[in-house]
Coordinates of C-alpha atoms in Angstrom, one line a residue:
Chain A
M1219 CA 106.2 86.5 100.2
S1220 CA 105.8 82.8 98.9
A1221 CA 109.1 81.1 97.5
P1222 CA 108.9 81.4 93.5
F1223 CA 106.5 80.9 91.5
K1224 CA 106.8 79.1 87.9
T1225 CA 104.2 81.7 86.8
A1226 CA 106.3 85.2 87.5
G1227 CA 109.0 84.0 85.0
L1228 CA 105.7 84.1 82.3
L1229 CA 104.2 87.0 83.5
K1230 CA 107.9 89.2 83.5
D1231 CA 107.5 87.8 79.2
L1232 CA 104.2 89.0 79.1
M1233 CA 104.8 92.0 80.5
A1234 CA 107.9 92.9 78.2
Q1235 CA 105.3 92.0 76.0
Y1236 CA 102.8 94.1 76.7
Y1237 CA 105.4 97.1 77.0
A1238 CA 107.2 95.8 73.9
K1239 CA 103.8 96.2 71.6
G1240 CA 102.8 99.7 72.4
E1241 CA 104.9 101.5 69.5
E1242 CA 105.2 98.4 67.6
N1243 CA 100.4 98.5 67.6
R1244 CA 100.6 102.0 66.5
K1245 CA 103.1 101.7 63.5
L1246 CA 100.6 99.0 62.8
G1247 CA 98.0 101.4 62.9
I1248 CA 96.0 100.3 66.3
P1249 CA 95.3 103.8 67.9
V1250 CA 97.0 104.2 71.7
A1251 CA 94.0 104.6 73.9
W1252 CA 95.0 105.4 77.9
V1253 CA 92.8 103.8 80.7
T1254 CA 92.2 103.9 84.0
A1255 CA 92.4 100.7 85.9
V1256 CA 89.0 100.2 87.2
F1257 CA 87.2 101.4 84.0
P1258 CA 85.0 99.6 81.3
V1259 CA 88.3 98.3 79.4
E1260 CA 86.2 95.2 77.3
I1261 CA 84.6 98.5 75.0
I1262 CA 88.4 99.0 74.5
Y1263 CA 89.3 95.8 73.7
A1264 CA 86.2 94.5 72.0
M1265 CA 87.1 98.3 69.6
D1266 CA 90.9 96.9 68.7
I1267 CA 92.2 99.7 69.9
F1268 CA 95.3 98.8 72.2
P1269 CA 94.3 100.0 75.7
Y1270 CA 98.1 101.8 77.8
Y1271 CA 98.2 102.2 82.2
P1272 CA 99.8 104.9 83.0
E1273 CA 99.3 103.8 87.0
N1274 CA 100.7 100.2 85.6
F1275 CA 104.0 102.5 84.4
G1276 CA 103.2 105.1 88.6
A1277 CA 103.7 100.9 90.1
L1278 CA 106.8 99.5 88.0
A1279 CA 108.2 102.8 88.8
A1280 CA 107.2 102.3 92.8
A1281 CA 108.2 98.8 93.3
R1282 CA 111.4 100.2 91.4
K1283 CA 111.9 102.5 94.1
V1284 CA 111.5 104.7 91.6
A1285 CA 108.6 107.1 91.5
D1286 CA 109.5 110.0 94.0
K1287 CA 112.6 110.4 91.8
L1288 CA 109.7 110.3 88.7
S1289 CA 107.6 112.5 91.1
E1290 CA 110.9 115.2 91.1
Y1291 CA 109.9 116.2 87.7
G1292 CA 106.1 116.8 88.3
E1293 CA 106.8 118.7 91.7
Q1294 CA 109.2 121.1 89.5
Q1295 CA 106.2 121.6 86.9
G1296 CA 103.8 122.3 89.3
Y1297 CA 102.4 119.6 90.8
Y1298 CA 102.9 119.4 94.7
N1299 CA 104.1 117.1 96.5
D1300 CA 100.2 115.9 98.2
L1301 CA 98.9 114.9 94.5
C1302 CA 98.5 111.3 94.1
G1303 CA 101.4 109.2 93.6
Y1304 CA 101.0 108.1 90.0
A1305 CA 100.1 111.2 88.7
R1306 CA 103.4 112.8 89.3
C1307 CA 105.1 110.4 88.5
G1308 CA 103.7 110.0 85.3
I1309 CA 103.7 113.6 84.6
G1310 CA 106.9 114.0 85.7
D1311 CA 108.1 110.7 83.3
T1312 CA 106.9 112.9 80.3
Y1313 CA 109.4 116.0 82.0
A1314 CA 112.1 114.0 82.6
D1315 CA 115.2 113.4 81.3
E1316 CA 115.8 110.0 82.6
H1317 CA 113.5 107.3 82.5
P1318 CA 115.2 104.6 84.4
V1319 CA 111.5 102.0 84.0
G1320 CA 111.7 103.1 80.1
K1321 CA 109.3 105.9 79.0
I1322 CA 105.5 105.9 79.9
L1323 CA 103.7 105.7 75.9
P1324 CA 102.1 108.3 74.8
P1325 CA 98.3 108.5 73.4
D1326 CA 97.1 109.2 70.8
L1327 CA 93.3 108.8 72.8
L1328 CA 92.9 108.9 75.9
V1329 CA 89.9 107.8 77.7
C1330 CA 89.4 107.6 82.2
C1331 CA 86.7 107.1 84.8
N1332 CA 86.5 108.5 87.6
T1333 CA 84.5 105.9 89.1
Q1334 CA 87.7 105.2 91.3
C1335 CA 89.3 108.7 91.9
G1336 CA 88.8 112.6 90.6
S1337 CA 92.4 112.4 90.5
L1338 CA 92.7 110.9 87.8
P1339 CA 90.8 112.8 85.4
K1340 CA 92.2 115.2 85.9
W1341 CA 96.0 114.1 85.0
F1342 CA 94.5 112.3 81.9
E1343 CA 93.3 116.1 81.0
A1344 CA 96.7 117.1 81.3
A1345 CA 98.3 114.6 80.1
G1346 CA 95.5 115.3 76.9
R1347 CA 96.9 118.8 77.3
Y1348 CA 100.0 117.6 76.5
H1349 CA 100.6 115.5 73.8
Q1350 CA 97.2 117.3 72.3
A1351 CA 95.2 113.9 72.1
P1352 CA 91.4 113.5 72.4
Y1353 CA 90.4 113.0 76.0
F1354 CA 86.8 111.4 77.0
L1355 CA 85.2 110.8 81.1
L1356 CA 83.5 108.8 82.0
D1357 CA 82.0 109.8 84.8
S1358 CA 80.8 107.4 87.4
P1359 CA 78.3 109.2 90.5
L1360 CA 79.3 108.5 93.2
I1361 CA 76.9 106.3 95.6
E1362 CA 76.1 107.8 98.5
G1363 CA 73.7 104.9 99.9
E1364 CA 71.4 102.0 97.1
V1365 CA 73.0 102.1 93.9
S1366 CA 69.7 104.8 91.7
S1367 CA 68.8 103.4 88.8
L1368 CA 68.5 106.6 87.4
G1369 CA 72.7 107.1 87.7
K1370 CA 73.3 103.6 86.1
A1371 CA 71.0 104.6 83.0
Y1372 CA 73.2 107.8 82.7
F1373 CA 76.6 105.5 83.4
V1374 CA 74.9 103.6 80.5
E1375 CA 74.2 106.3 78.3
Q1376 CA 77.3 108.1 78.3
L1377 CA 79.3 104.2 77.5
W1378 CA 77.2 104.9 74.3
E1379 CA 78.6 108.9 73.6
M1380 CA 81.8 107.5 74.4
V1381 CA 81.7 104.7 71.5
D1382 CA 80.9 107.1 69.4
F1383 CA 83.7 109.2 70.7
L1384 CA 86.0 106.2 69.9
E1385 CA 84.3 104.8 66.6
K1386 CA 85.0 108.7 65.5
T1387 CA 88.4 109.1 67.1
T1388 CA 89.4 106.3 66.0
G1389 CA 87.8 105.3 62.3
N1390 CA 87.1 101.6 64.0
K1391 CA 83.6 99.9 64.4
F1392 CA 82.1 98.5 67.4
D1393 CA 80.0 96.4 67.9
L1394 CA 78.0 94.8 70.9
N1395 CA 78.5 90.9 69.9
R1396 CA 82.3 91.2 70.1
L1397 CA 82.2 93.3 73.4
T1398 CA 80.1 89.8 74.2
E1399 CA 82.7 87.9 73.4
V1400 CA 84.7 89.5 75.6
L1401 CA 82.9 90.1 78.5
K1402 CA 82.8 86.7 77.6
L1403 CA 86.7 85.8 78.0
A1404 CA 86.8 89.1 81.4
S1405 CA 84.0 87.0 82.8
E1406 CA 86.4 84.3 83.1
A1407 CA 89.7 86.3 83.6
T1408 CA 87.7 87.8 86.7
R1409 CA 86.5 83.5 87.6
L1410 CA 89.5 82.4 88.1
W1411 CA 90.9 85.3 89.6
N1412 CA 89.2 84.9 92.5
D1413 CA 89.4 81.7 93.0
C1414 CA 93.4 82.7 92.8
L1415 CA 92.7 85.0 95.5
D1416 CA 90.1 82.8 97.2
M1417 CA 93.0 80.2 97.9
A1418 CA 94.1 82.2 100.7
A1419 CA 91.8 81.3 103.0
L1420 CA 93.1 77.5 103.0
K1421 CA 95.2 77.5 106.1
P1422 CA 98.0 77.4 105.6
A1423 CA 97.2 79.0 102.5
P1424 CA 99.6 78.8 99.6
F1425 CA 99.7 82.5 98.7
G1426 CA 98.2 85.3 99.7
F1427 CA 97.8 89.2 99.4
F1428 CA 101.8 90.8 99.2
D1429 CA 101.9 86.8 96.5
A1430 CA 98.3 88.8 94.5
C1431 CA 100.2 92.0 93.9
F1432 CA 102.5 91.3 91.9
H1433 CA 100.0 88.4 90.0
M1434 CA 97.3 90.9 89.9
A1435 CA 99.1 93.2 86.1
P1436 CA 97.8 90.6 84.2
I1437 CA 93.6 90.6 85.1
V1438 CA 94.8 94.6 84.9
T1439 CA 95.5 94.7 81.6
W1440 CA 94.3 91.6 80.4
R1441 CA 90.9 91.0 81.5
G1442 CA 88.8 90.4 78.0
T1443 CA 92.0 89.2 76.5
Q1444 CA 92.5 84.5 76.4
V1445 CA 95.7 85.8 77.9
A1446 CA 94.6 86.8 81.0
V1447 CA 92.4 83.0 81.3
D1448 CA 95.6 81.8 79.8
Y1449 CA 97.9 82.7 83.0
Y1450 CA 95.2 82.3 86.0
K1451 CA 94.6 79.1 84.1
A1452 CA 98.0 78.6 84.7
L1453 CA 98.5 80.0 88.2
K1454 CA 95.1 78.0 89.9
E1455 CA 97.0 75.3 88.3
E1456 CA 100.2 75.9 90.3
L1457 CA 98.5 76.5 93.3
D1458 CA 97.1 73.5 93.8
E1459 CA 100.2 72.0 93.1
R1460 CA 101.7 73.8 96.3
V1461 CA 98.7 73.0 97.9
A1462 CA 99.1 69.3 97.0
K1463 CA 102.6 69.7 98.2
G1464 CA 102.1 71.3 100.8
V1465 CA 104.1 74.4 100.1
T1466 CA 102.6 77.3 101.6
A1467 CA 102.9 81.2 101.7
I1468 CA 104.5 82.2 105.0
P1469 CA 106.8 79.4 107.2
N1470 CA 104.1 79.5 110.3
E1471 CA 101.1 80.7 109.0
R1472 CA 99.0 81.5 112.2
F1473 CA 97.1 84.3 112.2
K1474 CA 95.0 85.5 109.0
I1475 CA 94.3 89.4 107.8
Y1476 CA 92.7 91.3 105.9
F1477 CA 95.5 94.5 104.4
D1478 CA 93.8 97.6 103.4
H1479 CA 93.8 98.6 100.4
I1480 CA 96.7 99.7 97.9
P1481 CA 100.5 98.1 99.1
V1482 CA 103.2 99.7 99.8
W1483 CA 104.6 99.5 96.3
P1484 CA 108.6 100.2 97.5
R1485 CA 108.4 98.7 101.3
L1486 CA 106.4 95.2 99.6
R1487 CA 109.5 93.4 100.5
W1488 CA 109.6 94.7 104.0
F1489 CA 106.1 94.7 104.5
S1490 CA 105.8 91.6 103.5
D1491 CA 109.2 89.7 105.8
L1492 CA 107.0 92.1 108.6
F1493 CA 104.2 90.7 108.6
A1494 CA 105.8 87.0 108.2
D1495 CA 108.1 87.4 111.2
H1496 CA 104.7 87.3 112.9
D1497 CA 103.7 84.8 111.7
A1498 CA 101.0 86.6 110.2
L1499 CA 99.7 86.3 107.0
V1500 CA 97.8 89.3 104.9
V1501 CA 95.0 87.8 102.9
A1502 CA 92.2 89.4 101.1
S1503 CA 92.1 92.8 100.4
Q1504 CA 89.8 95.1 98.3
Y1505 CA 92.2 96.1 96.2
T1506 CA 93.1 93.2 94.5
H1507 CA 89.3 91.3 94.4
S1508 CA 88.8 95.3 92.2
W1509 CA 88.7 92.9 88.9
A1510 CA 86.7 90.3 90.8
H1511 CA 83.5 91.3 89.6
K1512 CA 81.2 88.8 87.9
F1513 CA 79.5 90.4 84.1
D1514 CA 75.7 89.7 82.4
L1515 CA 75.9 88.9 79.2
S1516 CA 73.0 88.8 77.9
R1517 CA 73.1 92.9 78.4
P1518 CA 76.0 94.5 78.5
M1519 CA 76.0 97.7 78.4
E1520 CA 73.9 97.2 82.0
S1521 CA 76.9 95.0 83.7
L1522 CA 79.4 97.8 82.5
A1523 CA 77.5 100.1 83.8
E1524 CA 76.5 97.9 87.1
V1525 CA 80.7 96.7 88.0
Y1526 CA 82.5 100.1 86.8
T1527 CA 79.7 102.1 89.4
E1528 CA 79.5 100.1 91.8
Q1529 CA 83.0 100.3 92.5
F1530 CA 84.2 99.9 97.0
V1531 CA 85.6 103.8 96.0
N1532 CA 82.4 105.9 94.7
R1533 CA 80.6 103.8 97.3
G1534 CA 78.8 105.1 100.8
F1535 CA 81.2 104.8 104.6
E1536 CA 78.2 101.7 105.3
Y1537 CA 79.0 100.0 101.9
R1538 CA 82.9 100.6 102.5
I1539 CA 83.0 98.8 106.3
K1540 CA 80.4 96.9 105.4
L1541 CA 82.7 95.6 102.3
K1542 CA 85.8 95.0 105.0
M1543 CA 84.2 92.6 107.2
E1544 CA 82.4 90.6 104.2
F1545 CA 85.9 90.2 104.1
M1546 CA 87.8 90.0 107.2
E1547 CA 84.6 86.8 108.0
R1548 CA 85.2 85.4 104.2
Y1549 CA 89.6 85.0 104.7
N1550 CA 88.2 83.9 108.9
C1551 CA 91.0 87.0 109.2
D1552 CA 92.9 87.2 113.1
G1553 CA 92.7 91.4 112.9
F1554 CA 93.4 94.8 110.1
V1555 CA 95.2 96.6 108.8
L1556 CA 94.8 99.6 107.0
F1557 CA 96.9 101.8 105.7
S1558 CA 95.5 105.6 104.6
N1559 CA 97.4 106.2 101.7
R1560 CA 98.1 109.8 101.2
S1561 CA 98.4 109.1 97.3
C1562 CA 94.4 107.7 97.5
K1563 CA 92.2 109.7 99.4
P1564 CA 89.0 108.8 98.4
N1565 CA 90.0 105.1 99.6
S1566 CA 91.3 106.9 103.2
F1567 CA 88.5 108.6 103.6
G1568 CA 87.3 108.3 107.2
L1569 CA 89.8 105.3 107.8
Y1570 CA 90.3 106.2 111.5
D1571 CA 86.4 105.5 111.8
K1572 CA 86.6 102.9 110.4
R1573 CA 88.8 101.1 111.6
Q1574 CA 86.6 101.7 115.8
V1575 CA 83.4 100.8 114.1
I1576 CA 85.1 97.5 112.3
A1577 CA 86.6 96.9 116.4
E1578 CA 83.3 97.4 117.7
R1579 CA 81.5 94.9 115.1
T1580 CA 84.1 92.7 115.4
G1581 CA 86.1 92.3 117.9
K1582 CA 89.3 92.1 116.7
P1583 CA 91.9 94.4 116.5
G1584 CA 92.9 96.7 113.2
V1585 CA 95.5 99.2 112.8
V1586 CA 96.3 102.6 111.1
F1587 CA 99.2 103.1 109.1
E1588 CA 100.2 106.6 107.6
A1589 CA 102.6 105.6 104.2
D1590 CA 102.3 107.0 101.0
M1591 CA 101.7 103.8 98.0
S1592 CA 104.7 104.8 96.0
D1593 CA 107.2 107.5 96.9
Q1594 CA 109.7 106.6 99.5
R1595 CA 109.3 110.5 100.4
F1596 CA 106.3 110.1 103.2
F1597 CA 107.4 105.8 104.8
S1598 CA 109.3 106.4 108.2
A1599 CA 109.6 103.0 109.0
G1600 CA 110.3 102.9 112.9
Q1601 CA 106.5 104.8 113.4
I1602 CA 104.6 101.5 111.1
Q1603 CA 106.6 99.2 112.3
T1604 CA 105.4 99.9 116.3
R1605 CA 102.4 100.6 115.4
L1606 CA 102.5 97.0 113.7
E1607 CA 104.1 95.7 115.8
A1608 CA 101.8 96.4 119.0
F1609 CA 99.6 95.0 116.8
F1610 CA 101.0 92.0 117.4
E1611 CA 101.7 92.1 120.2
Q1612 CA 97.2 92.0 120.6
L1613 CA 96.5 88.8 117.9
E1614 CA 99.5 87.2 120.5
Q1615 CA 97.2 88.6 123.9
N1616 CA 94.3 87.2 122.0
S1617 CA 95.7 83.8 119.9
R1618 CA 97.3 83.1 124.2
R1619 CA 93.3 84.4 125.4
G1620 CA 91.8 82.3 123.6
K1621 CA 89.5 84.9 121.2
T1622 CA 90.9 83.4 118.0
Chain B
M1318 CA 116.5 86.0 139.7
Y1319 CA 117.7 89.1 138.8
V1320 CA 115.9 90.5 135.2
A1321 CA 116.2 93.8 133.3
G1322 CA 113.5 96.3 130.5
I1323 CA 115.5 98.5 128.8
D1324 CA 113.6 100.8 127.0
I1325 CA 115.7 103.4 124.5
G1326 CA 113.8 106.0 123.5
S1327 CA 113.8 108.7 120.5
I1328 CA 115.5 111.1 123.4
Y1329 CA 116.4 109.3 126.7
S1330 CA 116.6 105.4 127.1
K1331 CA 115.5 103.6 130.4
V1332 CA 116.7 100.7 132.6
V1333 CA 114.9 99.2 135.1
I1334 CA 116.3 96.1 136.9
L1335 CA 113.7 94.0 138.7
Q1336 CA 115.5 91.5 141.4
D1337 CA 112.0 88.3 142.3
N1338 CA 109.9 91.5 140.7
Q1339 CA 110.9 94.3 143.2
L1340 CA 112.7 97.3 141.7
I1341 CA 116.2 98.2 142.8
A1342 CA 117.9 99.5 140.4
S1343 CA 116.6 102.0 137.8
L1344 CA 118.9 104.6 135.5
V1345 CA 117.9 107.6 133.2
Q1346 CA 120.0 109.0 130.4
R1347 CA 120.6 110.9 126.9
T1348 CA 119.7 108.0 124.3
G1349 CA 122.8 109.7 121.7
G1350 CA 123.9 108.6 118.5
E1351 CA 124.6 104.5 118.7
I1352 CA 122.4 102.7 120.4
K1353 CA 124.1 99.4 120.3
T1354 CA 127.1 100.9 122.5
A1355 CA 124.3 103.8 124.1
S1356 CA 121.8 100.7 124.9
R1357 CA 124.9 98.1 127.0
R1358 CA 126.5 101.3 128.4
I1359 CA 123.2 102.7 130.3
L1360 CA 122.3 99.1 131.7
E1361 CA 126.6 98.0 132.3
E1362 CA 125.8 101.6 134.5
A1363 CA 122.6 100.3 136.3
L1364 CA 123.9 97.0 137.2
E1365 CA 127.6 98.8 138.9
T1366 CA 125.0 100.2 141.0
L1367 CA 124.2 96.5 142.5
G1368 CA 127.5 95.2 141.3
L1369 CA 125.9 92.7 139.4
K1370 CA 126.6 91.6 135.7
L1371 CA 125.4 91.5 132.2
Y1372 CA 125.5 87.6 133.1
D1373 CA 123.6 87.6 136.4
L1374 CA 120.7 88.6 134.4
A1375 CA 118.1 86.0 133.7
A1376 CA 116.2 88.1 130.9
V1377 CA 116.4 91.7 129.0
V1378 CA 113.7 92.7 126.8
A1379 CA 113.6 95.9 124.9
T1380 CA 111.1 98.5 123.7
G1381 CA 110.9 102.2 122.7
Y1382 CA 112.4 103.5 119.6
G1383 CA 115.3 101.4 120.3
R1384 CA 114.2 98.5 120.5
I1385 CA 115.1 96.3 117.3
S1386 CA 119.1 97.5 118.2
V1387 CA 119.3 95.9 121.7
P1388 CA 121.2 92.8 120.2
F1389 CA 121.8 91.8 124.4
A1390 CA 117.7 91.6 125.0
E1391 CA 115.9 88.1 124.4
K1392 CA 112.8 90.1 123.4
Q1393 CA 111.7 93.4 121.8
V1394 CA 108.0 94.6 122.3
T1395 CA 106.3 97.8 122.1
E1396 CA 106.2 100.5 124.6
I1397 CA 102.7 100.3 124.5
T1398 CA 102.0 96.7 125.3
C1399 CA 104.9 97.1 128.0
F1400 CA 101.9 100.1 129.5
G1401 CA 99.8 98.3 129.6
R1402 CA 101.8 95.2 131.7
A1403 CA 103.7 98.2 133.6
M1404 CA 100.0 99.7 134.5
V1405 CA 99.2 96.1 136.1
H1406 CA 102.5 96.9 139.0
L1407 CA 102.3 99.8 139.6
Y1408 CA 98.1 101.1 139.9
P1409 CA 96.1 98.7 138.6
E1410 CA 93.5 100.3 138.2
V1411 CA 93.6 102.9 135.3
R1412 CA 92.2 102.5 131.7
T1413 CA 94.1 104.9 129.6
V1414 CA 97.9 105.4 129.6
I1415 CA 98.4 108.9 127.9
D1416 CA 102.7 108.3 127.4
I1417 CA 104.1 111.5 126.0
G1418 CA 107.3 110.6 124.6
G1419 CA 110.3 112.1 122.3
Q1420 CA 108.9 111.5 119.3
D1421 CA 105.9 110.1 119.5
S1422 CA 102.5 110.7 121.6
K1423 CA 100.6 108.0 122.9
G1424 CA 97.1 107.2 123.9
I1425 CA 96.7 103.6 125.1
K1426 CA 93.1 101.8 126.0
I1427 CA 93.5 98.7 128.9
D1428 CA 90.7 96.2 129.9
E1429 CA 89.8 94.7 133.3
N1430 CA 92.7 92.4 132.1
H1431 CA 95.1 94.9 131.3
K1432 CA 95.3 94.0 127.3
V1433 CA 95.9 96.4 125.6
E1434 CA 92.6 96.7 124.2
D1435 CA 93.2 99.7 121.8
F1436 CA 96.2 102.7 120.9
V1437 CA 96.2 105.6 119.0
M1438 CA 99.7 107.2 118.0
N1439 CA 101.1 110.8 115.8
D1440 CA 101.5 110.1 112.5
K1441 CA 104.8 110.8 111.7
C1442 CA 105.3 114.6 112.4
A1443 CA 106.4 115.2 115.5
A1444 CA 104.8 118.3 116.4
G1445 CA 103.0 117.8 120.1
T1446 CA 105.7 115.9 121.8
G1447 CA 108.0 115.9 123.6
R1448 CA 110.9 116.7 121.1
F1449 CA 108.4 120.1 120.3
L1450 CA 108.5 120.7 124.0
E1451 CA 112.2 120.4 123.8
V1452 CA 112.4 123.3 120.8
M1453 CA 110.8 126.1 122.3
A1454 CA 111.9 125.8 125.5
N1455 CA 115.1 126.4 123.4
A1456 CA 114.6 129.2 121.0
L1457 CA 112.9 131.3 123.7
E1458 CA 115.5 130.2 126.1
V1459 CA 113.9 128.9 128.9
S1460 CA 115.3 124.8 130.3
L1461 CA 112.9 122.9 129.9
E1462 CA 112.8 122.3 133.5
D1463 CA 110.8 125.8 134.1
M1464 CA 108.2 126.2 131.8
G1465 CA 105.7 124.5 132.9
P1466 CA 105.9 126.2 136.0
L1467 CA 106.1 129.1 133.5
A1468 CA 103.4 128.2 131.6
L1469 CA 101.0 128.4 135.5
Q1470 CA 101.8 132.0 135.5
S1471 CA 100.0 133.1 132.6
K1472 CA 96.7 135.1 132.4
S1473 CA 95.8 135.3 128.9
P1474 CA 98.0 132.8 126.6
E1475 CA 98.6 133.2 123.0
V1476 CA 98.0 131.0 119.7
I1477 CA 100.3 129.1 119.6
G1478 CA 99.7 126.8 115.8
I1479 CA 100.8 123.5 115.5
T1480 CA 100.9 121.9 111.8
C1481 CA 105.1 122.1 112.1
T1482 CA 107.0 122.5 114.7
V1483 CA 109.2 124.3 112.1
F1484 CA 107.1 126.7 111.5
A1485 CA 105.9 127.0 115.2
E1486 CA 109.4 127.4 116.5
S1487 CA 109.8 131.3 114.1
Q1488 CA 106.3 131.2 115.4
V1489 CA 107.6 131.8 118.6
V1490 CA 110.7 133.7 117.8
S1491 CA 108.8 136.2 116.3
L1492 CA 106.1 137.0 119.3
V1493 CA 109.5 137.2 121.5
A1494 CA 110.6 139.7 119.1
E1495 CA 107.1 141.7 119.0
G1496 CA 107.8 142.1 122.3
R1497 CA 104.6 139.8 123.7
S1498 CA 104.8 138.3 127.3
K1499 CA 107.0 135.4 127.4
I1500 CA 104.7 133.3 130.1
D1501 CA 102.0 133.7 127.7
I1502 CA 103.5 131.8 124.8
I1503 CA 105.4 129.0 127.1
A1504 CA 101.6 128.8 128.2
G1505 CA 100.0 129.1 124.4
I1506 CA 102.5 126.0 123.5
H1507 CA 101.3 123.8 126.3
Q1508 CA 97.9 124.7 125.3
A1509 CA 98.5 124.0 121.6
I1510 CA 100.3 120.7 122.9
A1511 CA 97.0 119.3 125.1
E1512 CA 94.3 120.2 121.9
R1513 CA 96.9 118.3 119.7
I1514 CA 97.4 114.7 122.5
Y1515 CA 93.1 115.3 122.7
G1516 CA 92.4 115.1 119.1
M1517 CA 93.9 112.0 119.3
L1518 CA 93.0 111.2 122.4
K1519 CA 89.1 111.1 120.9
M1520 CA 90.2 109.1 118.4
I1521 CA 89.4 106.2 121.2
K1522 CA 87.5 106.4 123.8
I1523 CA 88.8 108.0 127.3
E1524 CA 88.5 106.1 130.3
D1525 CA 88.6 106.5 133.8
R1526 CA 91.7 106.5 135.3
I1527 CA 94.5 107.9 133.1
A1528 CA 98.2 107.3 133.8
V1529 CA 100.1 109.9 132.1
T1530 CA 104.1 108.4 131.8
G1531 CA 106.2 109.8 129.9
G1532 CA 109.2 113.1 129.7
G1533 CA 106.1 114.8 129.4
A1534 CA 104.4 113.5 132.5
K1535 CA 106.9 115.4 134.4
N1536 CA 105.2 118.3 133.0
I1537 CA 102.6 119.8 134.8
A1538 CA 101.2 122.4 133.2
L1539 CA 100.9 120.1 130.5
V1540 CA 99.3 117.6 132.8
K1541 CA 97.2 120.6 134.0
A1542 CA 96.1 121.2 130.3
L1543 CA 94.6 117.3 129.1
E1544 CA 93.2 117.3 133.1
K1545 CA 90.9 120.3 132.1
K1546 CA 90.8 119.1 128.4
I1547 CA 89.4 115.3 129.1
G1548 CA 87.5 116.6 132.4

């Protein structure tokens, strides 16, 4: 990973404030809503509800290497270890008698969108029952080929139903003008985030995917607020400064790599060091780009429906291949690494076939490895290292033959 | 000029010593516990047969699962790339290598320039590898070397599950207790391994000619079962 960012200190303060704010807000009468990461949170912000992300809690626990411990408490309740690591960890925390990364904030209400997967709705449903809090599910139809206007209309209809649900549950009023303001801020933050991510295309780059994994918290949590806009302005400035001073993400960048998709949080450093040791920088992932979208302010609800239903996890095989290939082209990648994540079935589905198709179409080497994004018990270092090193050796071979 | 290659596998370690590209010594030993000392011991033993010392070697390259723990190696290279290189010398016409090792089975595609074009390996689970065969041989109280020849005698192999080595072992033990033919059980084990490896190989396009390497290559029944699968 890169030398420490100045912005990193700011991020730590912001996150600490965010976690503290939940309980404070509740006391002030601001309801706490559990939300999912790829969800029209802009509506939540526009209605002055406090959004809380249990997935972030999972990522935090995973990065601190305690997700497996918390998961065990969930497993003791019968949640099998094949389920999503974030869900097991979040459920486990509810039942745990130890809280090494703080306690997950109980919800007043839960809202969820299944555009990411089918595990989140089940987790939220169970949490809703446990906390006796009302739950609303936004159903995003799968898009196998073309986007259908019917699917979009179905989602827009549900957005209005959700607004109704939120008004009834919280007593707060929805205002379309306020939503447009929030969308404006969200668009500004996502634009800045995208600009930061694009810096990884420079060679050598001042910033890579593993850095982005660290700096993505505000775009997930605060998109739609001034906080996110200010944060990414500061980050972009720092990145420009780094470019001017010649500060690079890794000492000797020779290869640019596309990575799919979530990082192995408890081994983030292990991976970033292994890549850096082989002069390889991971420059892009569809994961960090999940929040690099644009809104059309002239039609807010339709635009929200488009952005959140047309996310990659909700798309067909061919679309996902094309998306990866587009990133590889845009960031001038020499190869690609696909992480078959036990926790994330929808994204791991067909990964071996995707690898084959992408390798054939691009002529670039690619490798699949298996692990879990949060649970260290599914990590086998020797196996993964051999795969990745053989991949690095392929890059070297190609480079010697002047193919890259 | 003398050079050495050392392969620290999960079960066996192997050493080769070359003089001006000619093989002059080789040695195979069980890896045992501590890799750092084991790797030095096996290399020194091989050198001893030639009356050489470690400092006589111009270069040492380490490969295999334990490659990162060989302190005196100049370079660590994965088995995958090493197999590609080895075929240049041994069988230049080979395009697909099937390696059946202790804890890994691999399929490696080599292009006409002897570059690794593609590869595939078993994921964490070691069912379908040499270790699996070893566990089964122990459970059946048959020596590992006899497993292959015995399997070839079977007319109706048993069906053995291969999702998990531990489960397969208890299945084998129950079949023996039921009085089923050991030979049919052994044949079933070989078929199960071959199926698993073949399933994995389908992820890379198998091309002629094919070489089988690793401890599994010494097992005639396994090689024949794979031949039958590949056609």
